[in-house]
Amino acid sequence: MGAQQAAEETRPASARVQRKRGRRIQTIVTTAAELFGERGYDAVNLEDVAERLDVTKGSLYYYFSSKDELATAAIETLGREWTARLEALLAGMSGTPAERLRALIHEHVTIAVRDHPAALRVFLVPREWPDAQHERIKTLRQEHNRLFRTLIEEGVAAGEFTVTSVGTVLQCMHAAMSQAPLWCSDLPEPARSRAIDEVTGTLMMLVGIAPA
Amino acid sequence: MGAQQAAEETRPASARVQRKRGRRIQTIVTTAAELFGERGYDAVNLEDVAERLDVTKGSLYYYFSSKDELATAAIETLGREWTARLEALLAGMSGTPAERLRALIHEHVTIAVRDHPAALRVFLVPREWPDAQHERIKTLRQEHNRLFRTLIEEGVAAGEFTVTSVGTVLQCMHAAMSQAPLWCSDLPEPARSRAIDEVTGTLMMLVGIAPA
Amino acid sequence: MGAQQAAEETRPASARVQRKRGRRIQTIVTTAAELFGERGYDAVNLEDVAERLDVTKGSLYYYFSSKDELATAAIETLGREWTARLEALLAGMSGTPAERLRALIHEHVTIAVRDHPAALRVFLVPREWPDAQHERIKTLRQEHNRLFRTLIEEGVAAGEFTVTSVGTVLQCMHAAMSQAPLWCSDLPEPARSRAIDEVTGTLMMLVGIAPA
Amino acid sequence: MGAQQAAEETRPASARVQRKRGRRIQTIVTTAAELFGERGYDAVNLEDVAERLDVTKGSLYYYFSSKDELATAAIETLGREWTARLEALLAGMSGTPAERLRALIHEHVTIAVRDHPAALRVFLVPREWPDAQHERIKTLRQEHNRLFRTLIEEGVAAGEFTVTSVGTVLQCMHAAMSQAPLWCSDLPEPARSRAIDEVTGTLMMLVGIAPA
DNA sequence: TATGAATGAGCGTTCATTCAT
DNA sequence: GATGAATGAACGCTCATTCAT
């Protein structure tokens, strides 16, 4: 490849190419996220990822230099999307802190149970992951926690919530929400929604809101 | 060698040997339980287990016929001991359901945080384990749950507890208690005890008991 | 890349690749057949096969998913080729049943002694092989036997042959032909051909044809 | 152990002890011969041998310094016993060479089919065995062949037998007799005896004796 | 860009052999 | 003499990674 061609590529052509590359990467990352979520880091091999994408193993290395890097990207994507959905929910609603917290928990559990039964492997047992991911997971979780923390503190300040310790409530809440897929995901539909509602109601009690 | 001598010597020797073998097996199982707990089934290899025991990999096969069998034994031991400690606690105390539940939660979290930071891998993410263990884990967890369930139902019947659904409360409680090691185990001592107390107080809210 | 180009390029390339893969597999199977024949299933390890092919053990798994499968392919190849050669011989000749049987025996022994001293391990001691191969071997041997059986029955019907029992004659004949490499293969050339002739003449006596 | 005691043991006590040791060794060797015969050298492990003898693996090393040595002894025993039985048969009978050869073949096949379906592994595929055994097997087989050879040469000299080459007839005969267990051993009793008779009759044709 | 092929380190498992008691 | 325990080398197999094309 000549230098000139290279120069041509880094500008206009390259923009289209890079967008394409970006989309390709997203496809891969999303697929990887599904698999890592379903089975965990160790139990996923690149052959599986490649097969689900209908490419060969070797191709993955054109986009990611290692399994670790792919996993990092997958987690990143998972975390971002999740937080974005929760933020979107909050942005579009008003009401008392209790109403909003209830909606937030409900949404979180719904995402976990319906879309990412996967994710508990990521957020629940971070030690399963290589150190590189470990830190990133922590950060993502903090961003994620921020949404809940803000709301809870608001409710406490308003005298609406009663808590022992905000930090502890967050940890417990998160643990329960993340593990919910274990007992909810396999339920047939009417029962599954009911189960999600129950979890939501139960977790509201952590801030002192009695069941309806 | 006469038959009598044989009767006097061979059998008692065999009994001693038997006991020795039993102890050896316990040592191995305990070590294995630690490692499986720390890293999960996939990430533990028999070389690691052997090294920690200061023997070679092959020796493990003198006692266990496969990694699976070793894992099964490790889980079994872990589960039994845990349940036994909780049962012992309940057997030695009286008081209102709230007092007893508080003690039970406190003990569970203490065991998890201090003695088996390990165990969350086992009880929290059962899907990580081969099918053979999967069922056994379920059973152990049920026995374990029974202690909590009985107490909660008693409290509800006495009008002392308020719950959305006993089953859901159990699941959430268990999830939080099991994950507690993640944020408590590495704390220095006075803080750790305080953290355990906070978790206890927070989880009592799941049955409608307000913080002190 | 346009769809047409893809159609013109990807498929033909894939066809060439396919053929290349086929050739590679044949090379491996042939090499494996030699080794299995020389030493038997148990005594051959994949390291040996790989070394003779000048690749690493792991590479074999790109083509065969287990030692068993490789062995099956090796046996299949061996059996097919052998039967094909015998069929080709018969197709190209006429004459009395005795003449044709003599030629058939001679060819079989020649193949065994010169080309596959190997094969006795396969056809002589089927119990040495895993069950998967066991059945396949039986089938191959039956196809193989069919050629001899047809001819012998023809000779018997024509009153040219005298036998105790066709089945038993086939078994004895096969046993001797297969084991011939043991005492013939290491002979220097003029003696080896003579030995093969003697075996042929001797085995013709099993159908009542006296030596020349 | 004091020198005196040793001195005492090497004489009178030692005789009894040594006989005992000899009997013990015979038991082990016989058992090993069975197993090697059933499964072949590679597929037999010392654990199996020990278990069948109801001792531990380690004990075998008190009598044999390696698996190889045990195998050698097993083959030796097998071969000796076999030859002895054939010699005994011949010693106790008279008649024409044909009558005696027929009896000899019949006895050989009967032993093979009924008592040592085993043995084909030993005598049919000597290459399966370590070099140490290889030579010994050859020798045993020669002794064994001698019985047949003598008889055949006698029959030829008497004009009763017609052969292409005595050596070749012996090889073919041996091959067939040894492999007979493969198709006879699993037959139910009346059929098995008949099959043995058929093999005998068929093999007599190798020396020019027509079926009855 | 993408593929098919190959590599090599590592893992679970087996087994002949050794040895203290 | 015999046992229980341990060892270490080897084997079948997996998989992340590399690379020529």
GROMACS .gro file of N, CA, C and O in nm, chain C residues 35-76:
model
  168
  459LEU      N    1   0.072  -4.603   1.142
  459LEU     CA    2   0.110  -4.618   1.282
  459LEU      C    3   0.017  -4.711   1.357
  459LEU      O    4   0.062  -4.799   1.430
  460PHE      N    5  -0.112  -4.691   1.340
  460PHE     CA    6  -0.207  -4.780   1.409
  460PHE      C    7  -0.181  -4.924   1.368
  460PHE      O    8  -0.188  -5.016   1.449
  461GLY      N    9  -0.152  -4.942   1.240
  461GLY     CA   10  -0.124  -5.076   1.192
  461GLY      C   11   0.003  -5.133   1.253
  461GLY      O   12   0.006  -5.249   1.293
  462GLU      N   13   0.104  -5.052   1.262
  462GLU     CA   14   0.230  -5.102   1.317
  462GLU      C   15   0.220  -5.139   1.463
  462GLU      O   16   0.278  -5.239   1.508
  463ARG      N   17   0.150  -5.058   1.540
  463ARG     CA   18   0.158  -5.075   1.685
  463ARG      C   19   0.026  -5.102   1.756
  463ARG      O   20   0.026  -5.132   1.875
  464GLY      N   21  -0.085  -5.083   1.687
  464GLY     CA   22  -0.212  -5.102   1.755
  464GLY      C   23  -0.262  -4.973   1.818
  464GLY      O   24  -0.186  -4.879   1.839
  465TYR      N   25  -0.389  -4.971   1.848
  465TYR     CA   26  -0.455  -4.850   1.896
  465TYR      C   27  -0.392  -4.793   2.023
  465TYR      O   28  -0.358  -4.675   2.030
  466ASP      N   29  -0.378  -4.878   2.123
  466ASP     CA   30  -0.330  -4.829   2.252
  466ASP      C   31  -0.188  -4.773   2.247
  466ASP      O   32  -0.158  -4.674   2.310
  467ALA      N   33  -0.105  -4.841   2.173
  467ALA     CA   34   0.037  -4.806   2.175
  467ALA      C   35   0.070  -4.685   2.089
  467ALA      O   36   0.182  -4.635   2.091
  468VAL      N   37  -0.025  -4.638   2.013
  468VAL     CA   38   0.000  -4.519   1.932
  468VAL      C   39  -0.049  -4.396   2.009
  468VAL      O   40  -0.159  -4.396   2.061
  469ASN      N   41   0.035  -4.297   2.020
  469ASN     CA   42  -0.015  -4.172   2.078
  469ASN      C   43  -0.010  -4.061   1.974
  469ASN      O   44   0.064  -4.067   1.876
  470LEU      N   45  -0.092  -3.961   1.997
  470LEU     CA   46  -0.107  -3.858   1.896
  470LEU      C   47   0.021  -3.780   1.873
  470LEU      O   48   0.043  -3.726   1.766
  471GLU      N   49   0.105  -3.776   1.974
  471GLU     CA   50   0.236  -3.714   1.958
  471GLU      C   51   0.311  -3.783   1.844
  471GLU      O   52   0.370  -3.717   1.758
  472ASP      N   53   0.309  -3.915   1.844
  472ASP     CA   54   0.378  -3.990   1.739
  472ASP      C   55   0.322  -3.957   1.602
  472ASP      O   56   0.397  -3.932   1.507
  473VAL      N   57   0.191  -3.960   1.592
  473VAL     CA   58   0.128  -3.930   1.464
  473VAL      C   59   0.169  -3.790   1.419
  473VAL      O   60   0.211  -3.769   1.304
  474ALA      N   61   0.160  -3.696   1.511
  474ALA     CA   62   0.193  -3.558   1.478
  474ALA      C   63   0.339  -3.546   1.434
  474ALA      O   64   0.370  -3.481   1.334
  475GLU      N   65   0.426  -3.611   1.508
  475GLU     CA   66   0.568  -3.600   1.477
  475GLU      C   67   0.596  -3.653   1.337
  475GLU      O   68   0.670  -3.592   1.260
  476ARG      N   69   0.537  -3.766   1.304
  476ARG     CA   70   0.561  -3.822   1.172
  476ARG      C   71   0.511  -3.728   1.062
  476ARG      O   72   0.560  -3.730   0.951
  477LEU      N   73   0.413  -3.646   1.096
  477LEU     CA   74   0.359  -3.550   1.000
  477LEU      C   75   0.431  -3.416   1.011
  477LEU      O   76   0.402  -3.322   0.937
  478ASP      N   77   0.521  -3.409   1.108
  478ASP     CA   78   0.595  -3.286   1.132
  478ASP      C   79   0.504  -3.168   1.169
  478ASP      O   80   0.524  -3.056   1.122
  479VAL      N   81   0.404  -3.196   1.246
  479VAL     CA   82   0.322  -3.089   1.302
  479VAL      C   83   0.309  -3.114   1.453
  479VAL      O   84   0.369  -3.209   1.504
  480THR      N   85   0.233  -3.031   1.521
  480THR     CA   86   0.215  -3.054   1.664
  480THR      C   87   0.084  -3.128   1.689
  480THR      O   88  -0.007  -3.127   1.607
  481LYS      N   89   0.080  -3.188   1.804
  481LYS     CA   90  -0.035  -3.267   1.844
  481LYS      C   91  -0.166  -3.192   1.822
  481LYS      O   92  -0.261  -3.244   1.765
  482GLY      N   93  -0.167  -3.069   1.871
  482GLY     CA   94  -0.289  -2.989   1.866
  482GLY      C   95  -0.345  -2.974   1.725
  482GLY      O   96  -0.466  -2.967   1.706
  483SER      N   97  -0.258  -2.970   1.628
  483SER     CA   98  -0.303  -2.950   1.490
  483SER      C   99  -0.396  -3.062   1.444
  483SER      O  100  -0.489  -3.039   1.366
  484LEU      N  101  -0.371  -3.180   1.491
  484LEU     CA  102  -0.456  -3.292   1.450
  484LEU      C  103  -0.602  -3.265   1.484
  484LEU      O  104  -0.692  -3.308   1.413
  485TYR      N  105  -0.622  -3.193   1.592
  485TYR     CA  106  -0.758  -3.166   1.636
  485TYR      C  107  -0.828  -3.063   1.549
  485TYR      O  108  -0.946  -3.037   1.565
  486TYR      N  109  -0.752  -3.005   1.458
  486TYR     CA  110  -0.818  -2.916   1.364
  486TYR      C  111  -0.894  -2.999   1.261
  486TYR      O  112  -0.988  -2.954   1.200
  487TYR      N  113  -0.852  -3.120   1.245
  487TYR     CA  114  -0.913  -3.207   1.143
  487TYR      C  115  -0.996  -3.320   1.203
  487TYR      O  116  -1.093  -3.366   1.144
  488PHE      N  117  -0.955  -3.367   1.318
  488PHE     CA  118  -1.027  -3.477   1.382
  488PHE      C  119  -1.056  -3.441   1.526
  488PHE      O  120  -0.970  -3.389   1.594
  489SER      N  121  -1.175  -3.473   1.570
  489SER     CA  122  -1.212  -3.426   1.702
  489SER      C  123  -1.170  -3.519   1.814
  489SER      O  124  -1.190  -3.489   1.931
  490SER      N  125  -1.113  -3.633   1.781
  490SER     CA  126  -1.063  -3.723   1.886
  490SER      C  127  -0.974  -3.830   1.825
  490SER      O  128  -0.975  -3.851   1.704
  491LYS      N  129  -0.902  -3.896   1.908
  491LYS     CA  130  -0.818  -4.006   1.864
  491LYS      C  131  -0.906  -4.114   1.800
  491LYS      O  132  -0.871  -4.172   1.698
  492ASP      N  133  -1.019  -4.136   1.862
  492ASP     CA  134  -1.113  -4.234   1.810
  492ASP      C  135  -1.153  -4.204   1.666
  492ASP      O  136  -1.154  -4.292   1.581
  493GLU      N  137  -1.187  -4.078   1.644
  493GLU     CA  138  -1.234  -4.042   1.511
  493GLU      C  139  -1.121  -4.059   1.408
  493GLU      O  140  -1.146  -4.104   1.295
  494LEU      N  141  -1.003  -4.025   1.449
  494LEU     CA  142  -0.889  -4.043   1.360
  494LEU      C  143  -0.870  -4.191   1.328
  494LEU      O  144  -0.848  -4.230   1.214
  495ALA      N  145  -0.881  -4.272   1.430
  495ALA     CA  146  -0.865  -4.416   1.410
  495ALA      C  147  -0.973  -4.469   1.317
  495ALA      O  148  -0.946  -4.551   1.227
  496THR      N  149  -1.094  -4.424   1.339
  496THR     CA  150  -1.204  -4.467   1.253
  496THR      C  151  -1.174  -4.434   1.107
  496THR      O  152  -1.188  -4.518   1.017
  497ALA      N  153  -1.129  -4.311   1.085
  497ALA     CA  154  -1.097  -4.269   0.948
  497ALA      C  155  -0.985  -4.354   0.891
  497ALA      O  156  -0.988  -4.393   0.773
  498ALA      N  157  -0.888  -4.385   0.974
  498ALA     CA  158  -0.774  -4.463   0.927
  498ALA      C  159  -0.820  -4.602   0.883
  498ALA      O  160  -0.783  -4.652   0.777
  499ILE      N  161  -0.901  -4.664   0.967
  499ILE     CA  162  -0.951  -4.797   0.936
  499ILE      C  163  -1.035  -4.795   0.809
  499ILE      O  164  -1.022  -4.880   0.721
  500GLU      N  165  -1.122  -4.695   0.802
  500GLU     CA  166  -1.208  -4.680   0.686
  500GLU      C  167  -1.126  -4.674   0.558
  500GLU      O  168  -1.150  -4.748   0.462
   0.00000   0.00000   0.00000
